[in-house]
Coordinates of C-alpha atoms in Angstrom, one line a residue:
M249 CA -10.4 60.1 114.5
V250 CA -7.5 60.9 116.9
E251 CA -4.2 60.1 115.2
D252 CA -1.9 57.6 117.0
P253 CA 1.7 58.8 118.0
A254 CA 2.7 55.5 117.1
R255 CA 2.3 56.2 113.4
T256 CA 5.5 56.7 111.4
A257 CA 6.0 58.2 108.0
N258 CA 7.1 54.5 107.0
R259 CA 4.6 52.5 108.8
P260 CA 1.2 54.8 108.9
W261 CA -0.9 51.9 109.9
S262 CA 1.0 51.0 113.0
G263 CA -1.4 51.2 116.0
T264 CA -4.6 51.2 114.0
T265 CA -7.7 48.8 114.1
V266 CA -8.7 48.2 110.9
L267 CA -11.9 45.9 109.6
V268 CA -11.6 44.2 106.5
T269 CA -14.5 42.6 105.1
G270 CA -14.3 39.3 102.4
A271 CA -10.8 38.7 104.3
T272 CA -10.8 35.0 102.9
G273 CA -11.1 36.4 99.4
F274 CA -8.0 37.0 97.4
L275 CA -7.7 40.8 98.0
G276 CA -8.9 40.6 101.3
G277 CA -6.2 38.2 102.3
A278 CA -3.6 40.2 100.9
L279 CA -4.9 43.2 102.6
V280 CA -4.9 41.3 106.2
R281 CA -1.1 40.3 105.0
K282 CA -0.2 43.6 104.4
L283 CA -1.7 45.6 107.2
L284 CA -0.4 42.9 109.8
D285 CA 2.9 43.4 108.7
E286 CA 2.4 47.1 109.1
G287 CA 1.4 47.1 112.8
A288 CA -2.1 47.3 112.3
A289 CA -4.9 45.3 115.0
V290 CA -7.0 43.7 111.7
V291 CA -10.6 42.2 112.7
A292 CA -12.0 40.6 109.6
V293 CA -15.3 39.5 109.1
V294 CA -15.5 35.9 107.9
R295 CA -18.9 34.1 106.9
A296 CA -17.5 30.6 106.6
E297 CA -13.8 29.0 106.6
R298 CA -12.0 28.6 103.5
P299 CA -9.0 26.5 104.5
M300 CA -7.3 27.1 101.3
S301 CA -7.5 30.8 101.4
Q302 CA -4.4 32.8 102.2
L303 CA -5.9 33.8 105.7
Y304 CA -6.0 30.3 106.9
R305 CA -3.0 28.6 104.8
E306 CA -0.7 31.3 106.1
G307 CA -2.0 31.3 109.6
L308 CA -3.1 34.7 109.5
D309 CA -6.5 33.7 111.2
Q310 CA -4.3 33.3 114.5
Q311 CA -2.9 36.9 114.3
I312 CA -6.5 38.9 114.2
L313 CA -9.9 39.2 115.4
I314 CA -12.5 37.2 113.4
E315 CA -16.1 38.2 113.5
R316 CA -18.1 35.3 112.1
G317 CA -21.3 36.2 110.1
D318 CA -22.4 37.7 107.0
V319 CA -21.7 41.3 105.8
S320 CA -25.3 41.9 104.8
D321 CA -26.7 40.8 108.2
A322 CA -27.4 44.2 109.3
E323 CA -27.9 43.1 113.3
F324 CA -24.6 41.2 113.0
M325 CA -22.6 44.2 111.4
R326 CA -24.2 46.4 114.1
A327 CA -22.8 44.3 116.8
V328 CA -19.5 44.2 115.0
F329 CA -19.1 48.3 115.2
E330 CA -20.4 48.1 118.8
R331 CA -17.7 45.7 119.9
N332 CA -15.0 47.6 118.1
E333 CA -13.6 50.8 117.5
F334 CA -12.0 51.2 114.1
D335 CA -9.7 53.6 112.4
A336 CA -10.7 52.2 109.1
M337 CA -12.4 49.5 106.8
F338 CA -12.1 48.1 103.7
H339 CA -14.6 46.1 102.3
T340 CA -13.7 43.7 99.8
A341 CA -16.4 41.2 100.4
Y342 CA -18.0 39.4 97.4
G343 CA -16.0 38.8 94.3
A344 CA -17.3 36.5 91.7
D345 CA -17.1 34.6 88.7
V346 CA -19.6 35.4 85.9
N347 CA -21.5 32.0 86.3
R348 CA -22.2 32.2 89.9
V349 CA -23.6 35.7 89.3
L350 CA -26.0 34.4 87.0
A351 CA -26.9 31.4 89.3
E352 CA -27.5 33.6 92.4
P353 CA -28.1 37.2 91.6
L354 CA -29.6 38.1 94.7
E355 CA -26.5 36.8 96.7
C356 CA -24.5 39.2 94.7
F357 CA -26.9 42.2 95.3
R358 CA -26.9 41.5 99.1
G359 CA -23.2 40.6 99.4
S360 CA -22.4 43.7 97.6
V361 CA -25.1 46.5 98.0
Q362 CA -26.8 45.6 100.6
S363 CA -23.7 45.1 102.7
T364 CA -22.6 48.7 101.7
W365 CA -25.6 50.4 102.6
Y366 CA -25.5 48.8 105.9
M367 CA -21.9 49.7 106.7
L368 CA -21.6 53.1 106.0
E369 CA -24.9 53.7 107.6
L370 CA -23.7 52.0 110.8
L371 CA -20.5 54.2 110.3
R372 CA -22.5 57.1 110.0
E373 CA -24.4 56.8 113.2
L374 CA -21.9 55.1 115.6
Q375 CA -18.5 55.8 114.1
P376 CA -18.5 58.6 111.7
G377 CA -14.6 59.3 111.9
C378 CA -13.4 56.0 110.6
I379 CA -11.9 56.0 106.9
S380 CA -13.6 53.5 104.8
V381 CA -12.7 52.5 101.3
I382 CA -15.3 50.6 99.1
S383 CA -14.1 48.0 96.4
S384 CA -16.0 48.8 93.4
S385 CA -14.8 47.4 89.6
D386 CA -13.8 48.4 86.4
K387 CA -16.8 46.2 85.4
A388 CA -19.4 49.0 87.0
Y389 CA -18.9 51.2 83.8
G390 CA -20.5 48.5 81.5
S391 CA -19.4 48.3 77.9
Q392 CA -19.2 52.0 76.2
E393 CA -16.2 54.1 74.6
L394 CA -12.7 53.8 76.0
P395 CA -10.8 54.8 77.8
L396 CA -12.9 54.5 80.9
R397 CA -12.6 57.6 82.8
E398 CA -14.1 58.5 86.3
S399 CA -16.0 61.1 84.3
K400 CA -17.8 58.7 82.6
P401 CA -21.5 57.7 83.4
L402 CA -21.8 53.9 85.0
Q403 CA -23.5 52.0 82.4
P404 CA -24.0 48.5 84.0
T405 CA -25.9 45.5 82.2
H406 CA -24.8 42.3 83.6
P407 CA -26.1 41.7 87.4
Y408 CA -22.2 41.9 88.8
E409 CA -21.8 45.1 87.2
V410 CA -24.9 46.2 88.4
A411 CA -24.2 45.5 91.8
K412 CA -20.8 47.1 91.9
A413 CA -22.4 50.1 90.4
S414 CA -24.9 50.4 93.1
Q415 CA -22.2 49.9 95.4
D416 CA -20.1 52.7 93.8
L417 CA -23.0 55.1 93.8
I418 CA -24.2 54.3 97.4
T419 CA -20.6 54.9 98.8
Q420 CA -20.2 58.2 96.8
S421 CA -23.6 59.4 98.2
Y422 CA -22.3 58.9 101.6
G423 CA -19.5 60.5 101.1
K424 CA -20.4 63.7 99.2
V425 CA -23.8 64.3 101.0
F426 CA -23.3 63.1 104.5
G427 CA -19.2 64.0 104.8
L428 CA -18.2 60.3 105.7
P429 CA -14.7 59.8 105.1
T430 CA -15.4 57.5 102.3
A431 CA -14.0 56.5 98.7
V432 CA -14.2 53.9 95.8
T433 CA -11.9 51.8 94.2
R434 CA -12.3 50.7 90.6
C435 CA -9.4 48.2 90.1
A436 CA -8.7 46.3 87.1
N437 CA -8.5 42.6 86.9
F438 CA -6.6 41.4 90.0
F439 CA -3.6 38.6 89.1
G440 CA -1.0 37.0 91.6
P441 CA 0.2 34.4 94.3
N442 CA -2.8 33.0 96.6
D443 CA -5.6 33.3 94.0
L444 CA -7.0 29.7 94.1
N445 CA -10.3 30.7 92.1
M446 CA -9.7 28.8 89.1
S447 CA -12.4 30.2 87.2
R448 CA -10.1 33.1 86.6
I449 CA -8.0 33.2 83.6
V450 CA -4.3 33.3 85.5
P451 CA -4.9 30.9 88.1
G452 CA -6.8 28.6 85.5
T453 CA -4.1 28.6 83.1
L454 CA -1.5 27.9 85.2
E455 CA -3.2 25.1 86.7
L456 CA -3.7 23.3 83.3
L457 CA 0.1 24.1 82.4
S458 CA 1.2 22.5 85.7
R459 CA -0.3 19.3 84.5
G460 CA 0.9 19.6 80.9
E461 CA -2.8 20.5 79.5
R462 CA -3.8 22.8 77.2
P463 CA -5.6 26.1 78.7
V464 CA -9.0 26.3 78.0
L465 CA -10.6 29.8 77.0
R466 CA -14.3 30.6 78.1
S467 CA -14.5 33.0 75.5
D468 CA -12.8 33.3 72.0
G469 CA -9.9 35.1 73.4
R470 CA -10.3 38.5 71.6
S471 CA -11.3 40.4 74.5
T472 CA -9.0 42.7 76.4
R473 CA -8.8 43.5 79.8
D474 CA -6.4 45.8 82.3
F475 CA -4.9 43.8 84.7
L476 CA -3.4 44.9 88.4
Y477 CA -1.0 42.5 90.4
I478 CA -2.1 42.2 94.1
E479 CA 0.6 43.7 95.7
D480 CA -0.1 46.8 93.8
A481 CA -4.2 46.6 94.3
V482 CA -3.1 46.2 97.8
D483 CA -1.3 49.6 98.2
A484 CA -3.9 51.3 96.3
Q485 CA -6.3 50.4 98.7
L486 CA -3.9 51.8 101.4
L487 CA -2.9 55.0 99.6
L488 CA -6.4 55.9 99.1
A489 CA -7.3 55.5 102.7
E490 CA -4.2 57.5 103.9
A491 CA -4.9 60.2 101.6
L492 CA -8.8 60.3 102.8
R493 CA -7.4 60.7 106.4
R494 CA -5.8 64.2 105.2
D495 CA -7.9 65.4 102.7
P496 CA -12.0 66.0 103.1
T497 CA -12.3 66.8 99.4
L498 CA -12.0 63.2 98.6
Y499 CA -14.8 62.0 100.5
G500 CA -17.1 60.3 97.8
E501 CA -14.7 60.2 95.1
A502 CA -14.1 57.2 92.9
F503 CA -10.7 56.1 91.7
N504 CA -9.5 54.2 88.8
F505 CA -6.4 51.9 89.1
S506 CA -4.5 50.0 86.3
Y507 CA -1.6 49.7 84.3
E508 CA -3.6 51.4 81.6
M509 CA -3.0 48.5 79.2
Q510 CA -4.8 46.5 76.6
I511 CA -4.4 43.0 76.9
Q512 CA -5.8 40.3 74.7
I513 CA -6.4 37.4 76.4
L514 CA -5.0 35.2 74.2
D515 CA -1.8 37.2 74.3
L516 CA -2.0 36.9 78.1
V517 CA -2.1 33.1 77.7
G518 CA 0.6 32.8 75.4
R519 CA 2.8 34.9 77.7
L520 CA 1.8 32.4 80.4
I521 CA 2.7 29.8 78.4
D522 CA 6.0 31.0 77.2
L523 CA 6.8 31.9 80.9
T524 CA 6.2 28.3 82.0
G525 CA 8.3 26.9 79.3
S526 CA 5.3 25.1 77.6
S527 CA 4.6 24.1 73.9
V528 CA 0.7 23.6 73.9
T529 CA -1.6 26.0 72.4
P530 CA -5.0 27.0 74.0
I531 CA -8.5 25.7 73.5
V532 CA -11.0 28.4 72.4
T533 CA -14.7 27.4 73.5
E534 CA -16.5 30.9 72.6
G535 CA -18.8 29.8 75.4
V536 CA -19.4 32.8 77.1
T537 CA -21.1 36.0 75.5
A538 CA -22.6 38.3 78.6
E539 CA -19.2 39.9 79.4
I540 CA -17.9 43.3 78.5
P541 CA -15.6 42.7 75.2
H542 CA -13.2 45.5 76.0
L543 CA -11.8 47.2 79.3
H544 CA -9.5 49.8 79.1
L545 CA -8.9 51.8 82.3
A546 CA -7.0 55.4 82.3
S547 CA -5.5 56.0 85.6
D548 CA -4.3 60.0 85.3
K549 CA -6.7 60.8 87.9
V550 CA -5.1 58.8 90.9
I551 CA -1.8 59.6 89.6
D552 CA -2.5 63.2 89.2
V553 CA -4.4 63.7 92.6
L554 CA -2.6 60.8 94.9
G555 CA 0.8 60.6 92.9
W556 CA 0.3 56.9 92.7
Q557 CA 2.7 54.5 91.0
P558 CA 2.8 51.0 91.2
S559 CA 5.7 49.1 93.2
V560 CA 5.7 46.0 91.0
G561 CA 4.0 46.4 87.4
F562 CA 2.7 44.2 84.9
E563 CA 5.7 41.9 83.8
A564 CA 7.5 41.7 86.9
G565 CA 4.1 40.6 88.7
L566 CA 3.4 38.0 86.1
E567 CA 6.7 36.5 86.5
R568 CA 6.2 36.3 90.2
T569 CA 2.8 34.6 89.7
V570 CA 4.1 32.1 87.3
A571 CA 6.9 31.1 90.2
W572 CA 4.5 31.2 92.8
Y573 CA 2.0 28.8 91.2
G574 CA 5.0 26.7 89.8
D575 CA 5.8 25.8 93.6
Y576 CA 2.1 25.5 94.6
F577 CA 1.2 23.1 91.9
G578 CA 4.8 21.8 92.0
A579 CA 5.4 22.1 88.6
D580 CA 8.7 23.0 86.6
F581 CA 7.9 26.4 84.9
I582 CA 11.4 26.3 83.5
R583 CA 11.3 29.6 81.5
S584 CA 10.0 32.0 84.8
Q585 CA 12.4 34.8 85.6
A586 CA 11.0 35.6 88.9
R587 CA 12.4 32.1 90.7
G588 CA 15.0 33.6 93.0
Q589 CA 15.2 37.1 91.4
M590 CA 12.5 39.6 91.0
A591 CA 12.5 42.3 88.1
S592 CA 11.8 45.7 89.1
S593 CA 10.4 48.1 86.8
P594 CA 6.7 48.7 86.9
T595 CA 4.5 48.9 83.5
L596 CA 2.4 52.0 83.7
R597 CA 1.6 53.7 80.5
R598 CA -0.8 56.7 80.3
G599 CA -3.7 56.3 78.0

């Protein structure tokens, strides 16, 4: 890949052409927004228009080239790579909730696994210099002793976990065996503005609070999770891609990105209740048993190797999120500190 002289230290993506899959999703839409702000030309794969997604609500679709089709369709993707020459690719397609995956596991495998081997093989054949970052998940580890480090084996059980682990291992193979400039991100649970999947804990809770209703937990609320604000997640993807451009020893490597926090779901919901000024208590249904009970990523590898530090952090991100949903739902979330002023100290603990 030939470096474009227009790139600068402050705008390393200026003058590049970047492919984003899953562009109507939460991470994909945020990536498109950031890449456009950085001066990149963006090509996005879109299977179906989602008018409420960030891509369409913010008019980003008018600023990019959209390739309409399915990422798991080999002939379609071949045509995409033959029509366009890319500097980088971010594969973020198929983020799903538990119930959807259990109802349609083959769709999950196609969207995550089949699409990944097609795209990496097409890159190997047609554009071997293109940087690619594949979005795996902390769920790929399955349930095992904490904290979860990249040196631990992947032990998935649930179909979504299996799909992400398979995608992860395929990427490692293409990087380490074929020398393709690709790597994997394993991120904690994303949260932030523009997530309109109300089955997820943060937007679902804030939707109910905006109507004065009690949040409903699909589990007992005692499970623990790591979280990652969407802007920090986007920066993580870009940081890894930029590092791949410079350092071939990173090809096929996987990196955790999280705030290294163990947050109980009940505590998270309580924090959201407090930030919105509500006075309700959550309803605990204990209806979900298939999910991993506890997740806790260690981020020491990415800190030591790439020097990663989040720019927003958990507390500031949560306040920004509450303010955004307050505006979106037209709710008076009176205690949010983010409206008009943004907290600036990121939260990251080594653990």
